[in-house]
Amino acid sequence: MDGISLARHGFPNQKDQVNHFSDFNLSASLKAQLAIAKFITPTPVQAAAIPPALEGRDILATAQTGTGKTLSFLVPLIEKMQAQGNSRNVFGLILLPTRELAIQVLEQHRKLTGNRGSAALIVGGLSEEPQLEQIRRGAQIIVATPGRLEDFLNRRLVNLNSIRMLVLDEVDRMLDMGFQPAIRRIVAALPAERQTLCYSATLSPAIEEVAHNYLRNPARIEIGSTLKPSDNVELQTFEVDKEKKQELLEHLLNQHHGSFLVFVRTKHGADRVARRLARSGHSATRIHGDRTQSQRSAALRSFAQGQHRILVATDVAARGIDVPDVAHVVNFDMPREAEDFVHRIGRTGRASRRGVASTFAMPEEKGELRKMERSLAINTRRFRVRAKQPTEQ
C-alpha cells in the first residue's frame, strides 16, 4: 500500500509497555482529568495510537467496535490543542457518520476537559443557530457529520483554514453512506499541513484509497481481526419460523437478565416489534430513520439510563449506539452482510465485559447463515424452535 507504513501495532513493546494513562507523555492537567473521569488503564488501540499521535504522526487504525477508539484520538487532540494555549481559531475537526456518534464524542470530550473545552457540534436534524453560535464563540474543536458541515462551508458560515488535526472516525461507514464526495470537498478546504487520524472497522480498497489521498506515512495500527466478533460475546443461533420470532424474543427476555438491543431490518418492523413488546408488559423503545432527532436521542438516553430495558433498532443505528452495558443483542432479522453482523453484535461484550448475541434464522435462511459463519470463521451454538421451548441441536 503506497505511502503507508507496514508496521502493525498491537500492545506496545514490553520495554514501552503502557499500563496506565498516567504513563503517557501528557500534561498534568489532562492526566488529572483522565483520573477524574475514571479512565485508568488504556485499551490496546489507545495504547498503540496515542504515542505516535502525540509525536505528530498520521494514524491509520483498524479495530473492532467497542475497543476505545474515541479516547485514542481525543487524548492527543486535546493535549495538542491545550499546548497551543488560548485561541479562538478552530484547531481540530472530527468527522463522523451519524448524529448519535457525534453527540457521544462530544460527551467524551466534555469528560476529558471538565466541561471547560470549547467544542461545537455541527450535525443535521438539530437547529442551526445554536451550532453557529458555538462557532462564533470561538470553538477550538468541531465535531461534525459531513452533510451539515459541507452545507455550512458552502454558505461560508464556517472557516476551516486554521485546522491542525483532522479525525475521520468510522470512515468505512461514512463511505457506505455516500459521504465520500462531501469528505473530499471538506478536506480540500483544510490546510495541507495538518495531522490526520483515520479510523475504520475494516480495510477495504476504498479505505486504502482514502489513506493514500489524505494520510502521509501513517502509523498502521491493527487491533485483532477487523471482521470478527469479539471473543467476549457468546454466539447462539435459533432456527425459528417467522411467526414464532416474537414469542422466542419474549422467552429470552423472561429467561435472561439485563438490557436487550434488538435489531430488525425495517422501520415498520421496529415499530411492530416494540409495540408487541409493550403490549406484553415489557419496557421497550425504538430507534430508526423515520424518528426525529429528539425522539432518537430520547430513546437512546432512556435505554442507556435503564428506563427502558429493550431498544429495538434498525441498522441505521448499529454504529451510532454507544451504551456500555448491553447484556444481550438479538438479531431478530438476519443481517444482510457479515459486516453488519459484526457491527450489530459489537454493541455487547465491550471492553472486558461478557455479552450474548442471539440470531433468529428462519429455515429458508440456513444457507445465508452458513455462508456468514464461513466468511467470519465462527461457529454458533444452535437451537431449533419447534415447540414452546428451544432445543439445542
C-alpha positions as semicolon CSV with decimal commas, in nm:
position;residue;x (nm);y (nm);z (nm)
1;M;0,000;0,000;0,000
2;D;0,178;0,311;-0,126
3;G;0,282;0,558;0,141
4;I;0,165;0,350;0,435
5;S;0,400;0,207;0,696
6;L;0,378;-0,172;0,704
7;A;0,435;-0,187;1,079
8;R;0,144;-0,338;1,270
9;H;0,091;-0,207;1,620
10;G;-0,075;-0,411;1,892
11;F;0,032;-0,368;2,251
12;P;0,348;-0,156;2,276
13;N;0,677;-0,340;2,309
14;Q;0,741;-0,471;2,659
15;K;1,003;-0,207;2,729
16;D;0,750;0,062;2,632
17;Q;0,453;-0,106;2,797
18;V;0,176;0,142;2,886
19;N;-0,021;0,019;3,185
20;H;-0,193;0,343;3,285
21;F;-0,293;0,668;3,122
22;S;-0,050;0,833;3,364
23;D;0,233;0,660;3,171
24;F;0,164;0,868;2,859
25;N;0,356;1,187;2,790
26;L;0,062;1,412;2,880
27;S;0,018;1,734;3,070
28;A;-0,057;1,712;3,441
29;S;-0,397;1,874;3,384
30;L;-0,506;1,615;3,126
31;K;-0,377;1,327;3,341
32;A;-0,578;1,465;3,630
33;Q;-0,892;1,495;3,418
34;L;-0,850;1,136;3,293
35;A;-0,830;1,019;3,655
36;I;-1,139;1,221;3,750
37;A;-1,327;1,065;3,458
38;K;-1,208;0,721;3,585
39;F;-1,004;0,642;3,273
40;I;-0,718;0,445;3,428
41;T;-0,600;0,164;3,200
42;P;-0,579;0,222;2,823
43;T;-0,724;-0,033;2,583
44;P;-0,492;-0,182;2,318
45;V;-0,597;0,067;2,049
46;Q;-0,541;0,355;2,291
47;A;-0,202;0,220;2,398
48;A;-0,097;0,180;2,033
49;A;-0,240;0,500;1,881
50;I;-0,183;0,770;2,143
51;P;0,202;0,774;2,147
52;P;0,255;0,812;1,768
53;A;-0,034;1,061;1,752
54;L;0,131;1,269;2,027
55;E;0,450;1,261;1,818
56;G;0,259;1,416;1,529
57;R;0,228;1,109;1,305
58;D;-0,074;1,037;1,093
59;I;-0,268;0,729;1,204
60;L;-0,450;0,458;1,009
61;A;-0,622;0,234;1,262
62;T;-0,850;-0,064;1,219
63;A;-1,013;-0,211;1,527
64;Q;-1,337;-0,375;1,626
65;T;-1,622;-0,168;1,759
66;G;-1,607;-0,109;2,133
67;T;-1,228;-0,102;2,160
68;G;-1,200;0,256;2,283
69;K;-1,121;0,436;1,957
70;T;-1,278;0,763;2,072
71;L;-1,030;0,822;2,353
72;S;-0,741;0,722;2,128
73;F;-0,797;1,031;1,914
74;L;-0,946;1,269;2,173
75;V;-0,650;1,240;2,411
76;P;-0,382;1,353;2,161
77;L;-0,619;1,609;2,009
78;I;-0,694;1,773;2,345
79;E;-0,328;1,756;2,454
80;K;-0,207;1,930;2,139
81;M;-0,490;2,184;2,144
82;Q;-0,419;2,280;2,505
83;A;-0,047;2,311;2,430
84;Q;-0,117;2,591;2,182
85;G;-0,284;2,796;2,456
86;N;-0,600;3,004;2,435
87;S;-0,713;3,067;2,082
88;R;-1,036;3,147;1,904
89;N;-0,924;2,953;1,597
90;V;-1,052;2,605;1,521
91;F;-0,773;2,356;1,594
92;G;-0,934;2,016;1,537
93;L;-1,208;1,868;1,318
94;I;-1,371;1,530;1,391
95;L;-1,591;1,388;1,114
96;L;-1,834;1,104;1,193
97;P;-2,116;0,932;1,004
98;T;-2,412;0,989;1,240
99;R;-2,555;1,246;1,479
100;E;-2,559;0,994;1,762
101;L;-2,188;0,922;1,731
102;A;-2,107;1,292;1,710
103;I;-2,308;1,364;2,025
104;Q;-2,135;1,080;2,211
105;V;-1,789;1,203;2,105
106;L;-1,881;1,549;2,231
107;E;-1,984;1,399;2,566
108;Q;-1,647;1,220;2,594
109;H;-1,472;1,546;2,507
110;R;-1,656;1,720;2,792
111;K;-1,545;1,447;3,034
112;L;-1,182;1,496;2,933
113;T;-1,196;1,874;2,962
114;G;-1,420;1,904;3,266
115;N;-1,669;2,099;3,053
116;R;-1,401;2,367;3,004
117;G;-1,317;2,273;2,646
118;S;-1,465;2,473;2,363
119;A;-1,627;2,240;2,108
120;A;-1,901;2,288;1,851
121;L;-2,146;2,022;1,735
122;I;-2,236;2,055;1,365
123;V;-2,492;1,793;1,263
124;G;-2,815;1,770;1,069
125;G;-3,151;1,725;1,236
126;L;-3,085;1,990;1,502
127;S;-3,136;2,365;1,496
128;E;-2,865;2,557;1,308
129;E;-2,849;2,868;1,527
130;P;-2,706;2,708;1,845
131;Q;-2,443;2,536;1,630
132;L;-2,346;2,861;1,459
133;E;-2,335;3,036;1,796
134;Q;-2,085;2,776;1,924
135;I;-1,862;2,854;1,626
136;R;-1,894;3,231;1,677
137;R;-1,794;3,196;2,042
138;G;-1,460;3,054;1,928
139;A;-1,489;2,676;1,930
140;Q;-1,149;2,509;1,907
141;I;-1,285;2,167;1,808
142;I;-1,564;2,091;1,562
143;V;-1,743;1,756;1,588
144;A;-1,948;1,714;1,271
145;T;-2,129;1,498;1,022
146;P;-2,022;1,564;0,662
147;G;-2,358;1,679;0,523
148;R;-2,424;1,967;0,763
149;L;-2,059;2,077;0,771
150;E;-2,041;2,093;0,391
151;D;-2,362;2,296;0,391
152;F;-2,207;2,547;0,634
153;L;-1,891;2,562;0,421
154;N;-2,089;2,629;0,105
155;R;-2,271;2,913;0,280
156;R;-1,941;3,045;0,421
157;L;-2,065;3,010;0,777
158;V;-1,754;2,826;0,896
159;N;-1,384;2,869;0,822
160;L;-1,151;2,568;0,843
161;N;-0,826;2,741;0,744
162;S;-0,674;2,700;1,090
163;I;-0,733;2,323;1,131
164;R;-0,422;2,141;1,253
165;M;-0,572;1,798;1,327
166;L;-0,835;1,605;1,129
167;V;-1,002;1,289;1,259
168;L;-1,201;1,065;1,024
169;D;-1,389;0,824;1,252
170;E;-1,589;0,525;1,125
171;V;-1,467;0,619;0,780
172;D;-1,590;0,290;0,631
173;R;-1,941;0,374;0,748
174;M;-1,915;0,727;0,605
175;L;-1,822;0,581;0,266
176;D;-2,110;0,330;0,287
177;M;-2,346;0,622;0,345
178;G;-2,226;0,804;0,033
179;F;-2,024;1,077;0,207
180;Q;-1,705;1,032;0,002
181;P;-1,766;1,340;-0,222
182;A;-1,851;1,555;0,080
183;I;-1,540;1,437;0,265
184;R;-1,326;1,517;-0,040
185;R;-1,465;1,871;-0,060
186;I;-1,427;1,928;0,316
187;V;-1,066;1,807;0,316
188;A;-0,993;2,038;0,022
189;A;-1,090;2,331;0,248
190;L;-0,831;2,231;0,513
191;P;-0,463;2,329;0,528
192;A;-0,233;2,081;0,355
193;E;-0,006;2,091;0,660
194;R;-0,208;1,903;0,919
195;Q;-0,213;1,575;1,111
196;T;-0,479;1,322;1,007
197;L;-0,609;1,030;1,215
198;C;-0,823;0,778;1,027
199;Y;-1,027;0,503;1,198
200;S;-1,217;0,220;1,035
201;A;-1,357;-0,118;1,132
202;T;-1,237;-0,266;0,802
203;L;-0,960;-0,203;0,550
204;S;-1,126;-0,225;0,210
205;P;-0,980;-0,091;-0,118
206;A;-1,195;0,220;-0,068
207;I;-1,035;0,280;0,274
208;E;-0,690;0,228;0,125
209;E;-0,774;0,496;-0,132
210;V;-0,875;0,736;0,146
211;A;-0,548;0,660;0,326
212;H;-0,347;0,719;0,008
213;N;-0,522;1,052;-0,059
214;Y;-0,530;1,202;0,290
215;L;-0,256;1,041;0,503
216;R;0,122;1,079;0,492
217;N;0,329;0,779;0,603
218;P;0,078;0,685;0,874
219;A;0,142;0,459;1,168
220;R;-0,061;0,148;1,083
221;I;-0,248;0,015;1,386
222;E;-0,445;-0,308;1,369
223;I;-0,603;-0,447;1,683
224;G;-0,720;-0,804;1,637
225;S;-0,927;-0,914;1,340
226;T;-1,115;-0,631;1,176
227;L;-1,407;-0,852;1,074
228;K;-1,457;-1,094;1,357
229;P;-1,692;-1,091;1,655
230;S;-1,540;-1,019;1,993
231;D;-1,432;-1,322;2,193
232;N;-1,628;-1,173;2,485
233;V;-1,959;-1,247;2,311
234;E;-2,135;-1,583;2,336
235;L;-2,290;-1,656;1,994
236;Q;-2,610;-1,856;1,957
237;T;-2,849;-1,913;1,668
238;F;-3,215;-2,013;1,680
239;E;-3,377;-2,177;1,378
240;V;-3,730;-2,039;1,408
241;D;-4,033;-1,985;1,187
242;K;-4,124;-1,625;1,117
243;E;-4,447;-1,634;1,316
244;K;-4,264;-1,763;1,627
245;K;-3,995;-1,494;1,641
246;Q;-4,184;-1,263;1,874
247;E;-4,265;-1,549;2,111
248;L;-3,899;-1,654;2,112
249;L;-3,785;-1,298;2,185
250;E;-4,019;-1,277;2,483
251;H;-3,896;-1,618;2,603
252;L;-3,535;-1,488;2,602
253;L;-3,641;-1,172;2,782
254;N;-3,804;-1,381;3,054
255;Q;-3,508;-1,618;3,083
256;H;-3,225;-1,364;3,096
257;H;-3,138;-1,055;3,295
258;G;-3,002;-0,726;3,167
259;S;-3,069;-0,496;2,874
260;F;-3,158;-0,614;2,523
261;L;-3,073;-0,445;2,192
262;V;-3,294;-0,594;1,919
263;F;-3,207;-0,542;1,552
264;V;-3,468;-0,560;1,275
265;R;-3,440;-0,484;0,904
266;T;-3,718;-0,229;0,854
267;K;-3,860;0,078;1,024
268;H;-4,208;-0,077;1,013
269;G;-4,068;-0,393;1,172
270;A;-3,907;-0,192;1,454
271;D;-4,238;-0,022;1,531
272;R;-4,426;-0,353;1,521
273;V;-4,185;-0,543;1,748
274;A;-4,169;-0,257;2,001
275;R;-4,550;-0,226;2,013
276;R;-4,594;-0,601;2,070
277;L;-4,336;-0,598;2,347
278;A;-4,511;-0,306;2,516
279;R;-4,847;-0,486;2,494
280;S;-4,687;-0,786;2,666
281;G;-4,571;-0,569;2,954
282;H;-4,208;-0,523;2,852
283;S;-4,036;-0,184;2,871
284;A;-3,929;-0,115;2,512
285;T;-3,841;0,185;2,298
286;R;-3,726;0,210;1,937
287;I;-3,491;0,398;1,708
288;H;-3,494;0,422;1,329
289;G;-3,459;0,669;1,044
290;D;-3,817;0,797;1,049
291;R;-3,796;0,913;1,409
292;T;-3,695;1,275;1,474
293;Q;-3,355;1,354;1,621
294;S;-3,512;1,443;1,956
295;Q;-3,705;1,112;1,957
296;R;-3,389;0,916;1,871
297;S;-3,186;1,096;2,138
298;A;-3,459;1,039;2,398
299;A;-3,479;0,668;2,309
300;L;-3,101;0,623;2,337
301;R;-3,091;0,814;2,665
302;S;-3,375;0,617;2,825
303;F;-3,214;0,289;2,716
304;A;-2,869;0,390;2,842
305;Q;-3,012;0,503;3,176
306;G;-3,218;0,186;3,221
307;Q;-3,560;0,347;3,194
308;H;-3,627;0,109;2,902
309;R;-3,482;-0,241;2,918
310;I;-3,520;-0,301;2,543
311;L;-3,415;-0,090;2,244
312;V;-3,545;-0,203;1,903
313;A;-3,330;-0,063;1,622
314;T;-3,268;-0,076;1,250
315;D;-2,916;-0,095;1,110
316;V;-2,905;0,284;1,076
317;A;-2,832;0,283;1,449
318;A;-2,587;-0,010;1,455
319;R;-2,277;0,212;1,468
320;G;-2,442;0,504;1,637
321;I;-2,516;0,335;1,968
322;D;-2,252;0,352;2,239
323;V;-2,413;0,207;2,550
324;P;-2,152;0,035;2,768
325;D;-2,363;-0,229;2,943
326;V;-2,578;-0,401;2,677
327;A;-2,616;-0,758;2,802
328;H;-2,784;-0,918;2,503
329;V;-2,801;-0,837;2,130
330;V;-3,076;-1,008;1,929
331;N;-3,070;-1,027;1,550
332;F;-3,448;-1,052;1,522
333;D;-3,397;-1,034;1,145
334;M;-3,084;-1,179;0,986
335;P;-2,829;-0,913;0,891
336;R;-2,779;-0,869;0,518
337;E;-2,398;-0,881;0,532
338;A;-2,139;-1,044;0,754
339;E;-2,002;-0,697;0,831
340;D;-2,345;-0,589;0,957
341;F;-2,346;-0,894;1,187
342;V;-2,013;-0,791;1,339
343;H;-2,122;-0,432;1,393
344;R;-2,455;-0,533;1,544
345;I;-2,312;-0,771;1,800
346;G;-2,028;-0,528;1,869
347;R;-2,280;-0,344;2,087
348;T;-2,233;-0,610;2,358
349;G;-1,925;-0,770;2,513
350;R;-1,747;-0,435;2,516
351;A;-1,409;-0,381;2,681
352;S;-1,371;-0,675;2,924
353;R;-1,742;-0,739;2,976
354;R;-1,921;-1,053;2,862
355;G;-2,225;-1,049;2,637
356;V;-2,465;-1,272;2,446
357;A;-2,571;-1,240;2,081
358;S;-2,870;-1,439;1,954
359;T;-2,957;-1,466;1,586
360;F;-3,302;-1,570;1,466
361;A;-3,273;-1,759;1,136
362;M;-3,579;-1,883;0,951
363;P;-3,548;-2,232;0,792
364;E;-3,510;-2,080;0,445
365;E;-3,218;-1,867;0,572
366;K;-2,997;-2,160;0,673
367;G;-2,784;-2,119;0,360
368;E;-2,725;-1,749;0,433
369;L;-2,636;-1,834;0,791
370;R;-2,378;-2,095;0,689
371;K;-2,226;-1,854;0,436
372;M;-2,194;-1,584;0,702
373;E;-2,038;-1,826;0,952
374;R;-1,783;-1,937;0,692
375;S;-1,689;-1,581;0,598
376;L;-1,636;-1,489;0,963
377;A;-1,478;-1,824;1,060
378;I;-1,717;-1,866;1,351
379;N;-1,938;-2,139;1,492
380;T;-2,253;-2,052;1,683
381;R;-2,436;-2,262;1,936
382;R;-2,751;-2,378;1,754
383;F;-3,105;-2,426;1,877
384;R;-3,420;-2,529;1,693
385;V;-3,755;-2,382;1,794
386;R;-4,037;-2,622;1,726
387;A;-4,237;-2,620;2,049
388;K;-4,256;-2,359;2,321
389;Q;-3,901;-2,423;2,437
390;P;-3,590;-2,409;2,214
391;T;-3,395;-2,735;2,195
392;E;-3,023;-2,748;2,126
393;Q;-2,914;-2,914;1,803
